[in-house]
Short mmCIF file of C-alpha atoms in Angstrom, two decimals:
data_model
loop_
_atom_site.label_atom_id
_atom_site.label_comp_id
_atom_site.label_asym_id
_atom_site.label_seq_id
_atom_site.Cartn_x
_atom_site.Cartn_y
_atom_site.Cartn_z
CA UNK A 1 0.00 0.00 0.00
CA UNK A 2 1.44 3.55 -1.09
CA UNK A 3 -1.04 5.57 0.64
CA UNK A 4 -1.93 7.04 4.08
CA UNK A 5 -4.91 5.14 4.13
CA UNK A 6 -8.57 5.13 1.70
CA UNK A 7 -11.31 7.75 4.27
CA UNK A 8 -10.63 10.89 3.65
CA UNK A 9 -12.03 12.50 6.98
CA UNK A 10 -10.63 9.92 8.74
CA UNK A 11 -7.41 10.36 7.56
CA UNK A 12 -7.48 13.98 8.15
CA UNK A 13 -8.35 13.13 11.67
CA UNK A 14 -5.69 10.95 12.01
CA UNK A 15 -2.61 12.85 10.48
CA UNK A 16 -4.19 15.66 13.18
CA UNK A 17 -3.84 13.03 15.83
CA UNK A 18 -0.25 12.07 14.34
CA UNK A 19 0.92 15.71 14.75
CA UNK A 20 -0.19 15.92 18.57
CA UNK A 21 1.33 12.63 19.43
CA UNK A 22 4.56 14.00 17.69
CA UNK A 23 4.16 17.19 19.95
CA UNK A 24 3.92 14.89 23.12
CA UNK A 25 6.99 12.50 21.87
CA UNK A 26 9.32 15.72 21.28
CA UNK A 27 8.44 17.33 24.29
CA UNK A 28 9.20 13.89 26.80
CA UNK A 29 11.69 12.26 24.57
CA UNK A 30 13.87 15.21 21.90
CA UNK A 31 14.41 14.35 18.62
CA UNK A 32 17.20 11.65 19.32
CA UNK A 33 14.93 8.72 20.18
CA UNK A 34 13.32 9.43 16.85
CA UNK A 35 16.08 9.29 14.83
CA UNK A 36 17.26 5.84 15.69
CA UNK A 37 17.41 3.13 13.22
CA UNK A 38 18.90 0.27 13.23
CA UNK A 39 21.04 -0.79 10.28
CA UNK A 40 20.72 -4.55 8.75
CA UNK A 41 22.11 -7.43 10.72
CA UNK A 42 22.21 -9.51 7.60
CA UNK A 43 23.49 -6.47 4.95
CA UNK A 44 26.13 -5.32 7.56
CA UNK A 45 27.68 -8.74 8.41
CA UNK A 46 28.18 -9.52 4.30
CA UNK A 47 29.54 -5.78 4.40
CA UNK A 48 31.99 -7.00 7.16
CA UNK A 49 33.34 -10.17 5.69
CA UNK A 50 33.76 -8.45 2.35
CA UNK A 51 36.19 -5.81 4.06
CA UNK A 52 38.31 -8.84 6.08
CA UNK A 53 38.79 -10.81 2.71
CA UNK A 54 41.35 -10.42 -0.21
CA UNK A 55 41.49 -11.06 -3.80
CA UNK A 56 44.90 -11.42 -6.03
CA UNK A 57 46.61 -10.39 -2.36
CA UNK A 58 45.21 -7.23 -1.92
CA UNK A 59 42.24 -6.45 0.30
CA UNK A 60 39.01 -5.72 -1.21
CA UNK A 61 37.98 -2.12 -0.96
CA UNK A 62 35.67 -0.64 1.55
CA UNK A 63 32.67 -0.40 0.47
CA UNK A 64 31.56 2.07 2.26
CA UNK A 65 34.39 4.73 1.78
CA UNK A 66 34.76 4.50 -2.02
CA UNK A 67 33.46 5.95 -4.27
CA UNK A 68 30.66 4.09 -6.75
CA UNK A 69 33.69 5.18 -9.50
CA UNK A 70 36.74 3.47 -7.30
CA UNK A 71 34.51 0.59 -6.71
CA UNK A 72 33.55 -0.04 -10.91
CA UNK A 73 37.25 0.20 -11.69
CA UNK A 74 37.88 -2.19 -8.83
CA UNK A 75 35.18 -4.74 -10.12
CA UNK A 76 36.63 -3.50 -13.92
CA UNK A 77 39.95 -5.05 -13.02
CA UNK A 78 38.87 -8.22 -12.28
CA UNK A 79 38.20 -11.52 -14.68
CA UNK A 80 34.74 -12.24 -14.77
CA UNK A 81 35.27 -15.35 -12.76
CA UNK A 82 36.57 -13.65 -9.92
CA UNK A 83 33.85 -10.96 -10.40
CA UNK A 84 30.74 -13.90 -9.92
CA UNK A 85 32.95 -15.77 -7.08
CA UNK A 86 32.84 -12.55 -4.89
CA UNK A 87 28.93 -12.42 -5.71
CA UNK A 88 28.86 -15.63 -4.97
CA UNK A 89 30.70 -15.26 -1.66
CA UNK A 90 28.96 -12.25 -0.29
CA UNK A 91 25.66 -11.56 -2.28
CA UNK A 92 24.63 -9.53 0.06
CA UNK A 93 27.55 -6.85 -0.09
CA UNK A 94 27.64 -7.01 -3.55
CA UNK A 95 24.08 -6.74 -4.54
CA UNK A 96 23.55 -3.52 -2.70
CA UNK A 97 26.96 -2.20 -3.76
CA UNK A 98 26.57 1.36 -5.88
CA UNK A 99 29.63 0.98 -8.20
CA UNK A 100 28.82 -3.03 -8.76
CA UNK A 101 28.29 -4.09 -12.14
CA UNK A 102 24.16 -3.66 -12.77
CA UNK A 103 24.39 -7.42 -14.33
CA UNK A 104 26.24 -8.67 -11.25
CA UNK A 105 24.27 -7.39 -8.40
CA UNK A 106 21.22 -8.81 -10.43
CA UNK A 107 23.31 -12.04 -9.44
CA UNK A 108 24.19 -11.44 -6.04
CA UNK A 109 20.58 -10.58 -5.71
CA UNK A 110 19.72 -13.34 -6.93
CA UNK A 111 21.95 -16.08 -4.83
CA UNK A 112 21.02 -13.82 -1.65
CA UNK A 113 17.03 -14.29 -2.32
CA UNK A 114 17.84 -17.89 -3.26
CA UNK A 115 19.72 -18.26 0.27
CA UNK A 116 16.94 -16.42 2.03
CA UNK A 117 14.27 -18.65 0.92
CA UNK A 118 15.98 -21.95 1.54
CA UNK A 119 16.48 -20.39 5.07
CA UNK A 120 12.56 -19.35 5.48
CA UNK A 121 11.44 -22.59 4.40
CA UNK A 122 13.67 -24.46 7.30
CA UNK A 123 11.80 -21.73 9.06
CA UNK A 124 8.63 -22.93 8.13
CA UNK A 125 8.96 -26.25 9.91
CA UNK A 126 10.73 -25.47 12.99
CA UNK A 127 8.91 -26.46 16.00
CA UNK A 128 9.88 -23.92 17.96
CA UNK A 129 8.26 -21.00 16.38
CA UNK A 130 5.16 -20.20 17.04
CA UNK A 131 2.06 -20.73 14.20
CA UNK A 132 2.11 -16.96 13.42
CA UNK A 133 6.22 -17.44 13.31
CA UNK A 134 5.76 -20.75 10.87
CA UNK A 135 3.30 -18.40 8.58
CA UNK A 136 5.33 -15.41 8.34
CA UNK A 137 8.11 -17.60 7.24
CA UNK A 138 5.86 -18.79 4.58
CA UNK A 139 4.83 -15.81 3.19
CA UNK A 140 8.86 -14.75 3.09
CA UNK A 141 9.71 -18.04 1.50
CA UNK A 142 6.67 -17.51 -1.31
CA UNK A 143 7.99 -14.03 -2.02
CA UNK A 144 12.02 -14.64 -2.29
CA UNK A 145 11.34 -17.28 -4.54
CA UNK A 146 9.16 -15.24 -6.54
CA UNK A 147 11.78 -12.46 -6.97
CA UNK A 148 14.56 -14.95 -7.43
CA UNK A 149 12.92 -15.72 -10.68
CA UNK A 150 15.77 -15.45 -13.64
CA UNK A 151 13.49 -12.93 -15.59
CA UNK A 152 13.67 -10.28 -12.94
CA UNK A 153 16.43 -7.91 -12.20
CA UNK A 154 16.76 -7.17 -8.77
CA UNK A 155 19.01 -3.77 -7.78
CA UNK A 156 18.90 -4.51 -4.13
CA UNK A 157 17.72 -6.45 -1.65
CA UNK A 158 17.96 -6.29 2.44
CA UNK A 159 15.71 -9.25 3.72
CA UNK A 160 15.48 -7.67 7.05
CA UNK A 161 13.45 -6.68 8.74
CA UNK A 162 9.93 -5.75 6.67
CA UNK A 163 12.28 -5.99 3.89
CA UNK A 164 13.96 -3.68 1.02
CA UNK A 165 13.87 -4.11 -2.72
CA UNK A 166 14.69 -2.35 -5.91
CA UNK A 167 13.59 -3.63 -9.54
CA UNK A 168 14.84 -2.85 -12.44
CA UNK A 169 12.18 -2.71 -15.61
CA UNK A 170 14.48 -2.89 -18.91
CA UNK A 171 17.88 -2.70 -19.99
CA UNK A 172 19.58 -0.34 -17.62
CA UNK A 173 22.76 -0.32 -18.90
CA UNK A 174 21.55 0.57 -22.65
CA UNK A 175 19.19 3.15 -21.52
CA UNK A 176 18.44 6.11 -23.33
CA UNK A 177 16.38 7.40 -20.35
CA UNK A 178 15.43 6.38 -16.67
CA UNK A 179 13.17 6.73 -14.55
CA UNK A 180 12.94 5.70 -10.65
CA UNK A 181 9.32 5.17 -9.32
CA UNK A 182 9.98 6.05 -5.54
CA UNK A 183 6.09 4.67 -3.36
CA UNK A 184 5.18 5.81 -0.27
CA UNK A 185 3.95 4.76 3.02
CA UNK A 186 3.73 1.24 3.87
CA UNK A 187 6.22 -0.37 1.44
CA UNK A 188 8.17 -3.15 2.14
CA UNK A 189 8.80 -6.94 0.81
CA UNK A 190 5.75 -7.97 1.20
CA UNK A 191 3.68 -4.97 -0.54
CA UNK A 192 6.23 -4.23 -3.29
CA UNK A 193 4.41 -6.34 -5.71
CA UNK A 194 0.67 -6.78 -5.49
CA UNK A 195 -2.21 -9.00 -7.63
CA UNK A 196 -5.35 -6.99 -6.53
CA UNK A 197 -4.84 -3.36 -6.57
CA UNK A 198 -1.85 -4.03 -8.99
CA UNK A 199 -1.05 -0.73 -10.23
CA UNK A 200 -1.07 0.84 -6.27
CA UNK A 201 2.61 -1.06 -5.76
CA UNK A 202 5.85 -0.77 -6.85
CA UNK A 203 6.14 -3.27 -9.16
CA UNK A 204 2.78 -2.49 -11.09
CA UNK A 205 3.82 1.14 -11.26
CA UNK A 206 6.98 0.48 -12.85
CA UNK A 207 5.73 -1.90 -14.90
CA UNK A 208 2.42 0.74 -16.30
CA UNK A 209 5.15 3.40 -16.46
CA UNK A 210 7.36 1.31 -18.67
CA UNK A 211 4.80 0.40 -20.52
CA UNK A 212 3.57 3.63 -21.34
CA UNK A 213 6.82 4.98 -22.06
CA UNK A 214 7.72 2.78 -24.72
CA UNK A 215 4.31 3.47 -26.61
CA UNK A 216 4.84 6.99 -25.86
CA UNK A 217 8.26 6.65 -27.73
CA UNK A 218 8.94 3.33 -29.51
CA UNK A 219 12.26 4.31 -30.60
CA UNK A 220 13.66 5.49 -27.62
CA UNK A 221 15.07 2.92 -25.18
CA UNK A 222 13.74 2.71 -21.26
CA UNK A 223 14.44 1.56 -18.17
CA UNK A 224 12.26 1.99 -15.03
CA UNK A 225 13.34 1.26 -11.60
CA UNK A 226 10.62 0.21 -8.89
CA UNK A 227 12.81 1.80 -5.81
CA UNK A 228 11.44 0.46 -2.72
CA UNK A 229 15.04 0.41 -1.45
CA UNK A 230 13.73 2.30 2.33
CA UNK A 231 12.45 1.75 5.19
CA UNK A 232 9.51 3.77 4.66
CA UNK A 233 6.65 4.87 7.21
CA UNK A 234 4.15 1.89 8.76
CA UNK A 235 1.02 3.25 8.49
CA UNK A 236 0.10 6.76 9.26
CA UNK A 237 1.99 7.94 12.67
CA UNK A 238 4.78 9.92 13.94
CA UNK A 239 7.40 8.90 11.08
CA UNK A 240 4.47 9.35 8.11
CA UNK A 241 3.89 13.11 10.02
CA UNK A 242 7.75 13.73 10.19
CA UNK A 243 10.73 13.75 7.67
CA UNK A 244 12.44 10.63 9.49
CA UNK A 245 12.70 8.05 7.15
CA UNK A 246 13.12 10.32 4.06
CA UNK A 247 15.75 11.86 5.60
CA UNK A 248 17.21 8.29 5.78
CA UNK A 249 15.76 7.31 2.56
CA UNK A 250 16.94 10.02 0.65
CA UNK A 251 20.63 9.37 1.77
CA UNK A 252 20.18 5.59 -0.02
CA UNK A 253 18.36 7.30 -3.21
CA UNK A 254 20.98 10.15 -3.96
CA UNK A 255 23.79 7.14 -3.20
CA UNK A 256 22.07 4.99 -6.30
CA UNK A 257 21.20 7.75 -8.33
CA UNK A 258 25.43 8.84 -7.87
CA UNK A 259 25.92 4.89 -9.19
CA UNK A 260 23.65 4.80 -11.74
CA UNK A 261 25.80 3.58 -15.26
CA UNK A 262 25.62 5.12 -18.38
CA UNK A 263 25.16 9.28 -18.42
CA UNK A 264 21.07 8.77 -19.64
CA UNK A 265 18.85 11.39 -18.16
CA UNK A 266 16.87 10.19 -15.23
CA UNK A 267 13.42 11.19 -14.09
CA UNK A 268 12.13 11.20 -10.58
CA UNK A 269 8.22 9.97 -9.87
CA UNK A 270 7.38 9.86 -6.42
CA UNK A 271 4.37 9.24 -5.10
CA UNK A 272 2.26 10.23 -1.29
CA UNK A 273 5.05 9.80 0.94
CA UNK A 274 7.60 9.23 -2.00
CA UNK A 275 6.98 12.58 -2.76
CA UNK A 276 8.86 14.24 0.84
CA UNK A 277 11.49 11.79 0.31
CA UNK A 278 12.00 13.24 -3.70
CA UNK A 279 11.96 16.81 -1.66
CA UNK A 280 14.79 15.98 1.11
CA UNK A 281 16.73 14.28 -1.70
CA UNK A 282 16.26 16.94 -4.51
CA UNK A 283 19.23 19.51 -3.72
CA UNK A 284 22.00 16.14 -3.43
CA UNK A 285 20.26 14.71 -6.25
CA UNK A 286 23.01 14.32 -9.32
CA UNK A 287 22.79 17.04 -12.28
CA UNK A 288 21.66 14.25 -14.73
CA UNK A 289 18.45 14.19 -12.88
CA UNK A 290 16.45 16.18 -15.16
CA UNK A 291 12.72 16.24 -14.13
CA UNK A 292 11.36 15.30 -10.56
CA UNK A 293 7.70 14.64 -11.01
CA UNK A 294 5.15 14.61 -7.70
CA UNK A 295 1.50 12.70 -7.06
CA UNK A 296 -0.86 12.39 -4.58
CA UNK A 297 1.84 14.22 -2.26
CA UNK A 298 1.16 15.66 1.03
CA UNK A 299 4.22 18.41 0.30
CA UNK A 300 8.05 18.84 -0.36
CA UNK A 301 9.27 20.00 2.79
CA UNK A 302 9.56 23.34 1.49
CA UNK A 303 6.87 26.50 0.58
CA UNK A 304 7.95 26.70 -3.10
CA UNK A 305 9.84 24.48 -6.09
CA UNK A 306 13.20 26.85 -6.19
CA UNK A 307 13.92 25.99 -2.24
CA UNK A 308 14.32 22.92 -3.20
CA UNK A 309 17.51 22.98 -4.55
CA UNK A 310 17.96 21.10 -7.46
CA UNK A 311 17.96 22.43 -11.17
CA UNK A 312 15.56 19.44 -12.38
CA UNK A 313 11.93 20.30 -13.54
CA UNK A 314 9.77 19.96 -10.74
CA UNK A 315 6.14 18.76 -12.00
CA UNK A 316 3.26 17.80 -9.90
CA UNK A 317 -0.25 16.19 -10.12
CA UNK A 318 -3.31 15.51 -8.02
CA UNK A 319 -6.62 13.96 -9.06
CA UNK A 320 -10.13 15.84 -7.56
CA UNK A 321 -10.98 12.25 -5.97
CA UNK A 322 -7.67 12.26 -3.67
CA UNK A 323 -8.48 12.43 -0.46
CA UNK A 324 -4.67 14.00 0.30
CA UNK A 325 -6.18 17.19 -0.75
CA UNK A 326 -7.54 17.35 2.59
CA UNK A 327 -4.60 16.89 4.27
CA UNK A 328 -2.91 20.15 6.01
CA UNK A 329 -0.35 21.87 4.07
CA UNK A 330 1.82 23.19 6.72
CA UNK A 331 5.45 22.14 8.18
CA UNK A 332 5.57 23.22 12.21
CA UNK A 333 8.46 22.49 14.10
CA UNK A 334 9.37 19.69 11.96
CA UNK A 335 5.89 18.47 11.79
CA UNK A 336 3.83 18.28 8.41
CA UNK A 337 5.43 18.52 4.75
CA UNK A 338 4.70 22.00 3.68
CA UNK A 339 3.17 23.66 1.00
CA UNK A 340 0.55 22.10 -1.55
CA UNK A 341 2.87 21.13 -4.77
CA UNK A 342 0.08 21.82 -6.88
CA UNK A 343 -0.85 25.45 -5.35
CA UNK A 344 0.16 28.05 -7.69
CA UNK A 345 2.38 29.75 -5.30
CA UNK A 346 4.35 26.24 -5.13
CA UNK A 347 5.67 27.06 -8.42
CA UNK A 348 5.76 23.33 -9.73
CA UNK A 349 4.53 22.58 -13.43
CA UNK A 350 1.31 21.13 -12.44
CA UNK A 351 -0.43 18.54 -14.80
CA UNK A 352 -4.08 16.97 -15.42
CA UNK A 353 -4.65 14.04 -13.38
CA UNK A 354 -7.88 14.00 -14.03
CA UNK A 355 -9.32 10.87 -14.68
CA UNK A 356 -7.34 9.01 -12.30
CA UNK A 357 -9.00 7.69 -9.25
CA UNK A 358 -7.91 8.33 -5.57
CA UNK A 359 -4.99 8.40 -3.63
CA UNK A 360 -3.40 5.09 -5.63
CA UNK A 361 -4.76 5.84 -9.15
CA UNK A 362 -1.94 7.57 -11.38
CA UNK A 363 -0.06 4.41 -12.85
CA UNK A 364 -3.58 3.23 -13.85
CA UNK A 365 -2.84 1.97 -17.43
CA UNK A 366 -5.14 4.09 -19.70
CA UNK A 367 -5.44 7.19 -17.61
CA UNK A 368 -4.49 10.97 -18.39
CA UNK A 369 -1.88 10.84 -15.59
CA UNK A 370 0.18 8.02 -16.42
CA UNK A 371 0.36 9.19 -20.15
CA UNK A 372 1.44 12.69 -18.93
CA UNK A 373 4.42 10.67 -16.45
CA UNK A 374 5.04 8.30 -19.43
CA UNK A 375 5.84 11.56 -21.85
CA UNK A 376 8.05 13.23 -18.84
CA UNK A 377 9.84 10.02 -18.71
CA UNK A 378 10.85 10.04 -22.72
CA UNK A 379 11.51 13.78 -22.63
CA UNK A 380 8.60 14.26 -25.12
CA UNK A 381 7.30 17.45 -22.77
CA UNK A 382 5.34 19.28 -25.34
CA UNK A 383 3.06 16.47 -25.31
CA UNK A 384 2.12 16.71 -21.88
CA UNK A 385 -1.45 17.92 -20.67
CA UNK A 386 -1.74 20.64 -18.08
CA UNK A 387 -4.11 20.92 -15.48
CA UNK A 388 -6.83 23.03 -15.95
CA UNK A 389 -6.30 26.70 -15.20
CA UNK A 390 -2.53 25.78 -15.79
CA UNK A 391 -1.68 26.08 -19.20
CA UNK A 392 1.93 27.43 -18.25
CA UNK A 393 3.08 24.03 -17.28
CA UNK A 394 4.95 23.46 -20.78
CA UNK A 395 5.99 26.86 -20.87
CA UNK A 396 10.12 27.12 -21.83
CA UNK A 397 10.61 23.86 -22.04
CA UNK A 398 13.54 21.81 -24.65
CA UNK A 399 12.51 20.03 -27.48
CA UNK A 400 13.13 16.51 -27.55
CA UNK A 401 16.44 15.51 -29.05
CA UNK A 402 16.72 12.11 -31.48
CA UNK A 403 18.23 10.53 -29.11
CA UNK A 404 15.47 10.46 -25.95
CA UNK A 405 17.73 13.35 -24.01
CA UNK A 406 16.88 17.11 -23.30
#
């Protein structure tokens, strides 16, 4: 689920509530018991093995203090066997690494889900757990397994906690232009890939956006990326009413975005909660990030587009049926996201949504909003449809060049 919840008055009631309790927590606790987090066990002990170990007698970089560049000429130097032993011996490491070969940590990824579900299925019959353990291992087993499939591309993977993925929707490393679908609230392993509701997760957004883009432009080539890589909020509460986890978030976006190969321009969607994340990332975000587009977003963390720091085209969208219209646009003390992307004051180039439906309805295939994210995504921009009453929104904007950039 990518939303704050379906009622609108009772959401409205509820992110109210979320700002008092907030008041309450600061007041008896400071800001320092909110920001704790605690890392991966599983992600941070392949990190730690990688950085004891040695290849060709020299010791295998850190990971953490190089640079995605240092770490592709690292991985650049090696023979392709040693490349797929290391991602055999530490999938982990290496299939979150920015700086990894794409086609590698789609490996790693691939041995670390295939290790994680032989491990929840021993799960699933130990004795010891109790029935609600036994099911939840189920559910994990059914869901590695699923993404371990060889026709999916996995860009990371943390099987921790509620889980963290990252999917990759066509050829990355060929790609004319990319785009990174960032979801909102309540995202994890488990939600990243839906049957009912399809087009309200990750996966199905991706997926409709990719789509879309390549009948959009059939000669230029795509790649979207279904970034679920965060521990986003759970639910609507203090972290959903507070820049927490995309503060946190943001740090692991700008670090793939940094990594990302090729020099294609990339394009930002972010959705409900996706959308503060895209706004604390924005100013770090690299220069080949060309258009950050907004929907359904309860604000930016800032009054207007140009605080935001970043030289990318800012566009935003909200259907009449979303309840998040009803949402307070105000940031207090840290509390609340700010100012309505869509006002006019915002600034952002705001564009018809109008025929999608709700809070979850903008990938829908077939409506006006996920044609006007497909055409931002190909860089065909005077193609897009403005809102009404908002007719500026293609105003000084580049042509399309042959080869999908602007």
């Amino acid at each position: 689920m990518t939303s704050f919840g379906t009622s609108p008055q009772l959401n409205v009631w509820r992110a109210l509530l979320a700002m008092a309790v907030v008041f309450v927590m600061l007041a008896t606790t400071g800001w320092t018991a909110l920001h704790t987090h605690r890392d991966s066990t599983a992600l941070r002990s392949s990190l730690a093995q990688w950085e004891r170990d040695s290849i060709g007698g020299h010791r295998l970089p850190d990971p953490t203090a190089s640079s995605p560049a240092r770490l592709a000429a690292f991985f650049a130097s090696l023979t392709a066997a040693d490349r797929l032993a290391l991602a055999d011996r530490y999938p982990l490491a290496v299939g979150n690494m920015n700086g990894a070969p794409v086609t590698l940590r789609y490996h790693a990824n691939r041995v670390a889900l295939t290790e994680a579900g032989a491990a929840a299925r021993h799960r699933m019959h130990d004795n010891r757990l109790s029935t609600y353990g036994q099911q939840d291992a189920a559910r994990r087993m059914q869901r590695y397994e699923a993404l371990a499939q060889p026709d999916r591309h996995i860009l990371a993977f943390d099987p921790d906690g509620s889980g963290r993925v990252a999917e990759v929707f066509g050829n990355l490393d060929r790609a004319q232009r990319i785009s990174v679908v960032v979801p909102g609230v309540d995202t994890d392993l488990f939600t990243f890939q839906r049957t009912n509701r399809k087009y309200s997760a990750p996966v199905g957004m991706a997926q409709a956006l990719h789509a879309a883009e390549r009948l959009a432009s059939p000669g230029t080539r795509t790649a979207v990326i279904a970034w679920a890589d965060y521990t986003s909020p759970d639910g609507l509460g203090v972290d959903a009413a507070t820049a927490m986890r995309a503060e946190d978030g943001a740090v692991r976006l700008n670090a793939l975005l940094g990594a990302l190969p090729g020099r294609a321009p990339v394009s930002m969607f972010c959705h409900s909660y996706g959308s503060v994340l895209c706004g604390v990332a924005a100013h770090g975000m690299p220069r080949r990030v060309r258009d950050v587009a907004v929907a359904a977003s309860p604000g930016m963390r800032v009054t207007k587009a140009a605080q935001l720091g970043t030289r990318a085209r800012v566009w935003a969208m909200r259907d009449a049926t979303d309840w998040v219209r009803d949402v307070p646009y105000l940031e207090v003390g840290g509390l609340g996201h700010g100012a309505d992307p869509v006002s006019r004051a915002f600034g952002a180039r705001v564009l018809s949504a109008g025929d999608a439906q709700g809070h979850a309805g903008y990938f829908q295939p077939g409506t006006d909003s996920l044609r006007n994210l497909a055409k931002i995504g190909v860089g065909a921009y005077d193609a897009v449809t403005c809102a009404a009453g908002n007719t500026g929104c293609r105003t000084g904007l580049p042509e399309k060049s042959p080869d999908g950039r602007a």
